[in-house]
Amino acid sequence: MEPSLARYIWSHTKRQQLWIVVIVVLSMIPYFLSFDLPKLIVNGPIQGGGFEAPGATQPFMEFSPDLPFIGEIHIFSGFELTREGMLVALSLVFLLLVIINGLFKFYINTYKGRLGERMLRRIRFELVDRVLRFPPQYFKRVKSAEVASLVKDEVEPLGGFIGDAFVQPALLGGQALTAMLFIMVQNFWLGMMAFAIVSVQIVLIPQMRKRLLRLGRERQITARALSGRVGEIVDGIGTVHVHDTSNYERADIAARLGRIFKIRYDLYQWKFLVKFLNNLLAQVTPFLFYLIGGYLVLRGRLDVGQLVAVITAYKDLPGPLKELIDWDQARQDVQVKYAQVVEQFSAENLIEPEIQTVRYEPVGALSGPLAAVNLSLADDGGATLVERVSFEIHPGETVAIVSTTAGGAEAVAEAIARLNRPEGGKVTAGGVDLLELPEAVTGRRMAYASSDVFLFHGSLRDNLLYGLKHAPLRPATYEGGEAELRRWNIEEARKAGNPDFDLGSDWIDYGAIGASGPQDLFAVVRNVLNAVVLSQDILDLGLRSPIEPKRHKALIDRVLELRNALRARLEEEGLSELVVPFEPGAYNKEATIGENLLFGVAAGPALADKALAANPYFLSILRRTGLGRTLYEMGLEIAEQALELFADLPPNHPFFQQLAFMTPEEIPAYETLLQKLTNKPFEAVSPADRAMIVALSFAYIEPRHRFGLLSEDLMERIVEARNLFHQGLPRELRGQIERYDPMTYITAASVMDNILFGRIGHNHPDGPERIRAIVTEILETLDLHDEVLDVGLDFNVGAGGRRLTGGQRQKVDVARALLKRADFIVLNRPLAALDQRAQGQILRNVLEEARRGGHSPAVIWVLSNPAMAAMFDRVIVFSAGRLVEDGTHETLLAGNGIFKELLS
Amino acid sequence: MLLKDEVGMLQRIPLFSGVEPAKLKLLAFTSDRVSYGPGQILFKQGDEGDAAYVILSGTADILVDSESGQIKVAEAEPNSIVGEIAILCDVSRTATVRASGPLEVLRIRKDHFLRLLREFPEITIEILRALADRLSHTTAELIDARSGRD
């Protein structure tokens, strides 16, 4: 990156900077004129210059420039105006100039703002682009949060400054110069005076400010030291007492405070001294103007209008000067920041941009062998992992790599995936060094999965298809306003040096996986998911998620069929008690009190969770039925029980998942609340506190929590309140709730809840598991299995895929690698989170799935269990960083080598 | 039966008798109340053990496989615990337990139970004491049996 900020800015924005400077210069003309005008107004119409005779007129807008060599030419003789008329006309011109000046300012400010923002966009993009091109080793040294904050925060002030970088000094300097020049023109000596004082200001103030900066830094350092010292005293208080050194500590603290006081006092003094001087210098000039200028007027060497104009012009001088000084400070600050960013983002061995060029056309298969030639690898510390290893793997071969602990097999796999750059030797594909192949080739014709999986925040589908998004293959078509916006986006992206790839295009490379488009993609994906045994997991996720109504219309249309099928099946198996259905006129004991009251699912925030207890309409129902008090008392009881049960558990304890009433963070709040409310009559409790307590009762399920708080009578009253609630539901709340209706699909609820349309009984052994098995079967018979699987693919995996289990993440990674239909599939102990049996099953499936549709990729699998090597054509054995054995499973087994040892 | 009654039940089980009631309440709260119909099986011999069961009401037959088929070796009654070894160490079930009539149990899951022990060492100590007690009894019985045989 360009080490000098000024040069960086200049090289990318010189045309714009020059343009804006031209505009600034142009803007100086009306600016200058607006100084001259007061003189004309005062001397002309006000003082009556040129209007000595009554009824005299003067020409307005006369234009007869006096050109050199040619002399005066008469172009326009102007309008003849009286004294009053002239006053009005000149004042209007003044107003016009004010507006023109304002417009210039407006244009300049927006222009440089846009310039700055564009440059900020460019810098940020450039930084992230470099991140994408850093060699893999670089990432082992940097913290991701630091890089992110550099891109986000540190460069932010740069954007603001870049717009100002050249314009600000030009504009402010120009303004100051214009004002100066104007004064000079009026009277040379007055001008020299102003100039002298301004020079003092410009030299002195920044010097004085330097001391302010130094003091500020000192203040920060001493304050930090103080807080460290106080912390030390607190931690070492025992030692202080033991040695009777409390007074020594007092002395130390007092001394430090004294030092801080001195610095701060200095700071104030200096700060206000600078201010005082600045003001003084600014005010001394008018004083001199009045005095000397006045004297000159008295002597008739200067007219009053000129003096007024000089004073007005001078008013505009200190402002720009101060800003100029500020600009200089910002420049220094930004330069330091920029230097830091450049330093952080400078790395050797950046990946060449050509390696990553976007490629739209398909890449031909890698037909040559993959070979390691004298390959040596080291870890970050420089310790050798693999030494001078050579082997060759032919297309279509399946190879198991087995190694002793620290044998080096994993490092070799990483080197093949280009995640670890060789210390010596190379890895080649068809004779070409892998590092010289474009990523378009390695990323498409080779696949890699390891146990160290990274999933991006997004849906499961996005993550599975991530490995197919190499280029915007199917451009999206835009019309009308969208097309306009797209054009604008392209233009802006180019101006800021960003690529104009459209994120809205379809990036998925359907052809590579043998699909013709989105319509038959799913069939391919499903095979792969089956191979890695992920279908059931995804089905479960689908069952637990709400659907996208437009996409999964089949589920909405056939929900009754599903519900009936489930009922019939349960009946058949004598399990009809397993699910307690929602019935409009009955209390459902297995559901929460909240659900029973609402008898529906909150579709918006107004009735969701704890907001329900504060909703005015809902409260009015509680009041009318007298339930408010009952539920409040119940809430108190629950609070007491819950606090007793959970108060001394650490906040991240898994038991909190069982506590449906409150989150660990809420516990302290409820503790205080409970203390406050004990023995306080219901009527005296504030509505907010009441809502907090009542909300606790909503999560209560008698068979689950067993506090003994639900009586038959209460259940009846709740059903009554439910009916009242739905009868009078105000219009604005209608969109906030989807009522439980046996005949319709509830879009706000999960697929499972929709099929069950009830709650699973809590006291049935393995209730949820049995229901799940039955529902899976029903989905299969009704041919809705794939539909729910598709819902499951919408599941958001969370940051880094954390909402999936470790095993699921690894399966997704293998599926992703399989899906690419690459020529070389490298699997580096990809399923470490699974048990041996599951690993073996998936391994078999994957070897088979890789060959689907006539493909015959080479599969290179680093095994964690050598016993599985029997399924491969060839076995390579590493020990202590060396390749020790290489051959078919049978030959290795026959020999008495390390492989046999590993097996036993 | 309410949570507090379950706590009373747990207190009467020797393994838990020394543990303070507040902690037993947490144990009961994090456990599931499960009902079985007559003939339903709680767990099978040879299965991996994942939970212990405290009988709250009803009885269960404890059956062991033998050459001549399953034989009933004991009956579990209210206030007793079955399968408790499984939640303390990794062994497979040594017997099959089947409800002999309508049965209510409290299922203490192994992972919950172990977490509780990890969180509150005082419970661990009490359980250890109960186990050591049992061990010394068994040892004494073994010695008795041996001396009887000799």
Tab-separated table of C-alpha atoms in Angstrom, chain A residues 157-308:
chain	number	residue	atom	x	y	z
A	157	PRO	CA	-11.722	9.532	10.268
A	158	LEU	CA	-9.700	9.137	7.074
A	159	GLY	CA	-12.898	9.437	5.081
A	160	GLY	CA	-13.778	12.694	6.743
A	161	PHE	CA	-10.308	14.067	6.196
A	162	ILE	CA	-9.805	13.021	2.596
A	163	GLY	CA	-12.605	15.266	1.387
A	164	ASP	CA	-10.892	18.110	3.170
A	165	ALA	CA	-7.334	17.144	2.381
A	166	PHE	CA	-6.720	19.683	-0.349
A	167	VAL	CA	-9.965	21.634	-0.444
A	168	GLN	CA	-9.922	22.787	3.123
A	169	PRO	CA	-6.569	24.554	2.985
A	170	ALA	CA	-7.463	25.899	-0.436
A	171	LEU	CA	-10.858	27.132	0.657
A	172	LEU	CA	-9.898	28.484	4.041
A	173	GLY	CA	-6.596	29.833	2.806
A	174	GLY	CA	-8.431	31.374	-0.107
A	175	GLN	CA	-10.992	32.977	2.145
A	176	ALA	CA	-8.352	34.316	4.468
A	177	LEU	CA	-6.323	35.534	1.512
A	178	THR	CA	-9.339	37.177	-0.122
A	179	ALA	CA	-10.200	38.974	3.072
A	180	MET	CA	-6.569	39.968	3.420
A	181	LEU	CA	-6.307	41.103	-0.129
A	182	PHE	CA	-9.468	43.101	0.190
A	183	ILE	CA	-8.160	44.881	3.211
A	184	MET	CA	-4.885	45.528	1.413
A	185	VAL	CA	-6.724	47.026	-1.533
A	186	GLN	CA	-8.649	49.366	0.739
A	187	ASN	CA	-5.611	50.523	2.567
A	188	PHE	CA	-2.147	49.094	2.387
A	189	TRP	CA	-1.140	49.909	5.961
A	190	LEU	CA	-4.302	48.551	7.503
A	191	GLY	CA	-3.681	45.395	5.482
A	192	MET	CA	-0.091	45.098	6.689
A	193	MET	CA	-1.305	45.464	10.251
A	194	ALA	CA	-3.847	42.719	9.890
A	195	PHE	CA	-1.249	40.563	8.165
A	196	ALA	CA	1.264	40.982	10.974
A	197	ILE	CA	-1.226	39.989	13.624
A	198	VAL	CA	-2.530	37.040	11.633
A	199	SER	CA	1.038	35.804	11.163
A	200	VAL	CA	1.579	35.897	14.891
A	201	GLN	CA	-1.635	33.938	15.337
A	202	ILE	CA	-0.730	31.313	12.757
A	203	VAL	CA	2.727	30.690	14.147
A	204	LEU	CA	2.017	31.017	17.830
A	205	ILE	CA	-1.258	29.200	18.361
A	206	PRO	CA	-0.232	25.796	16.940
A	207	GLN	CA	2.964	25.998	18.992
A	208	MET	CA	0.980	26.640	22.136
A	209	ARG	CA	-1.450	23.890	21.269
A	210	LYS	CA	1.394	21.400	21.089
A	211	ARG	CA	1.920	21.880	24.769
A	212	LEU	CA	-1.781	21.268	25.318
A	213	LEU	CA	-1.550	17.956	23.509
A	214	ARG	CA	1.459	16.926	25.544
A	215	LEU	CA	-0.302	17.814	28.762
A	216	GLY	CA	-3.371	15.872	27.682
A	217	ARG	CA	-1.285	12.792	27.085
A	218	GLU	CA	0.417	13.184	30.434
A	219	ARG	CA	-2.940	13.535	32.121
A	220	GLN	CA	-4.064	10.270	30.583
A	221	ILE	CA	-0.927	8.409	31.608
A	222	THR	CA	-0.942	9.631	35.203
A	223	ALA	CA	-4.649	8.885	35.586
A	224	ARG	CA	-4.093	5.356	34.319
A	225	ALA	CA	-1.203	4.917	36.744
A	226	LEU	CA	-3.405	6.140	39.579
A	227	SER	CA	-6.105	3.633	38.856
A	228	GLY	CA	-3.499	0.891	38.683
A	229	ARG	CA	-2.136	1.969	42.032
A	230	VAL	CA	-5.575	2.050	43.665
A	231	GLY	CA	-6.219	-1.443	42.350
A	232	GLU	CA	-2.919	-2.540	43.805
A	233	ILE	CA	-3.799	-1.154	47.222
A	234	VAL	CA	-7.129	-2.954	47.180
A	235	ASP	CA	-5.538	-6.239	46.171
A	236	GLY	CA	-2.691	-5.901	48.628
A	237	ILE	CA	-4.668	-4.423	51.504
A	238	GLY	CA	-3.581	-7.262	53.813
A	239	THR	CA	0.064	-6.514	53.207
A	240	VAL	CA	-0.546	-2.834	53.906
A	241	HIS	CA	-2.108	-3.617	57.292
A	242	VAL	CA	0.489	-6.177	58.240
A	243	HIS	CA	3.313	-3.726	57.705
A	244	ASP	CA	1.592	-0.600	58.994
A	245	THR	CA	2.253	1.125	55.712
A	246	SER	CA	-1.160	2.697	55.275
A	247	ASN	CA	0.327	6.140	55.722
A	248	TYR	CA	3.020	5.393	53.205
A	249	GLU	CA	0.249	4.506	50.763
A	250	ARG	CA	-1.584	7.684	51.703
A	251	ALA	CA	1.538	9.659	50.913
A	252	ASP	CA	1.909	7.899	47.599
A	253	ILE	CA	-1.695	8.521	46.589
A	254	ALA	CA	-1.541	12.133	47.754
A	255	ALA	CA	1.632	12.647	45.719
A	256	ARG	CA	0.040	11.176	42.638
A	257	LEU	CA	-3.094	13.240	43.079
A	258	GLY	CA	-0.896	16.272	43.477
A	259	ARG	CA	0.849	15.509	40.228
A	260	ILE	CA	-2.443	14.990	38.454
A	261	PHE	CA	-3.762	18.224	39.918
A	262	LYS	CA	-0.741	20.073	38.695
A	263	ILE	CA	-1.066	18.684	35.203
A	264	ARG	CA	-4.752	19.443	35.075
A	265	TYR	CA	-4.286	22.902	36.474
A	266	ASP	CA	-1.537	23.554	33.954
A	267	LEU	CA	-3.814	22.291	31.299
A	268	TYR	CA	-6.576	24.703	32.283
A	269	GLN	CA	-4.260	27.600	32.598
A	270	TRP	CA	-2.672	26.917	29.290
A	271	LYS	CA	-5.955	26.197	27.567
A	272	PHE	CA	-7.493	29.451	28.668
A	273	LEU	CA	-4.296	31.329	28.051
A	274	VAL	CA	-4.377	30.115	24.447
A	275	LYS	CA	-7.987	31.143	24.237
A	276	PHE	CA	-7.279	34.500	25.759
A	277	LEU	CA	-4.398	35.181	23.411
A	278	ASN	CA	-6.367	34.072	20.434
A	279	ASN	CA	-9.261	36.334	21.346
A	280	LEU	CA	-6.964	39.181	22.189
A	281	LEU	CA	-5.147	38.975	18.891
A	282	ALA	CA	-8.446	38.773	17.088
A	283	GLN	CA	-9.777	41.831	18.889
A	284	VAL	CA	-6.620	43.921	18.845
A	285	THR	CA	-6.866	44.300	15.092
A	286	PRO	CA	-10.319	45.950	15.103
A	287	PHE	CA	-9.002	48.169	17.875
A	288	LEU	CA	-6.194	49.256	15.597
A	289	PHE	CA	-8.618	49.587	12.707
A	290	TYR	CA	-10.889	51.862	14.703
A	291	LEU	CA	-8.003	53.894	15.964
A	292	ILE	CA	-5.823	54.153	12.896
A	293	GLY	CA	-8.576	53.692	10.346
A	294	GLY	CA	-10.681	56.309	12.157
A	295	TYR	CA	-7.745	58.665	12.164
A	296	LEU	CA	-7.261	58.125	8.442
A	297	VAL	CA	-10.946	58.824	7.841
A	298	LEU	CA	-10.706	62.015	9.868
A	299	ARG	CA	-7.747	63.023	7.781
A	300	GLY	CA	-9.767	62.204	4.672
A	301	ARG	CA	-7.331	59.566	3.446
A	302	LEU	CA	-9.915	56.825	3.779
A	303	ASP	CA	-13.679	57.006	3.397
A	304	VAL	CA	-16.176	55.636	5.938
A	305	GLY	CA	-17.428	52.968	3.564
A	306	GLN	CA	-13.928	51.577	3.187
A	307	LEU	CA	-13.455	51.453	6.934
A	308	VAL	CA	-16.749	49.617	7.445
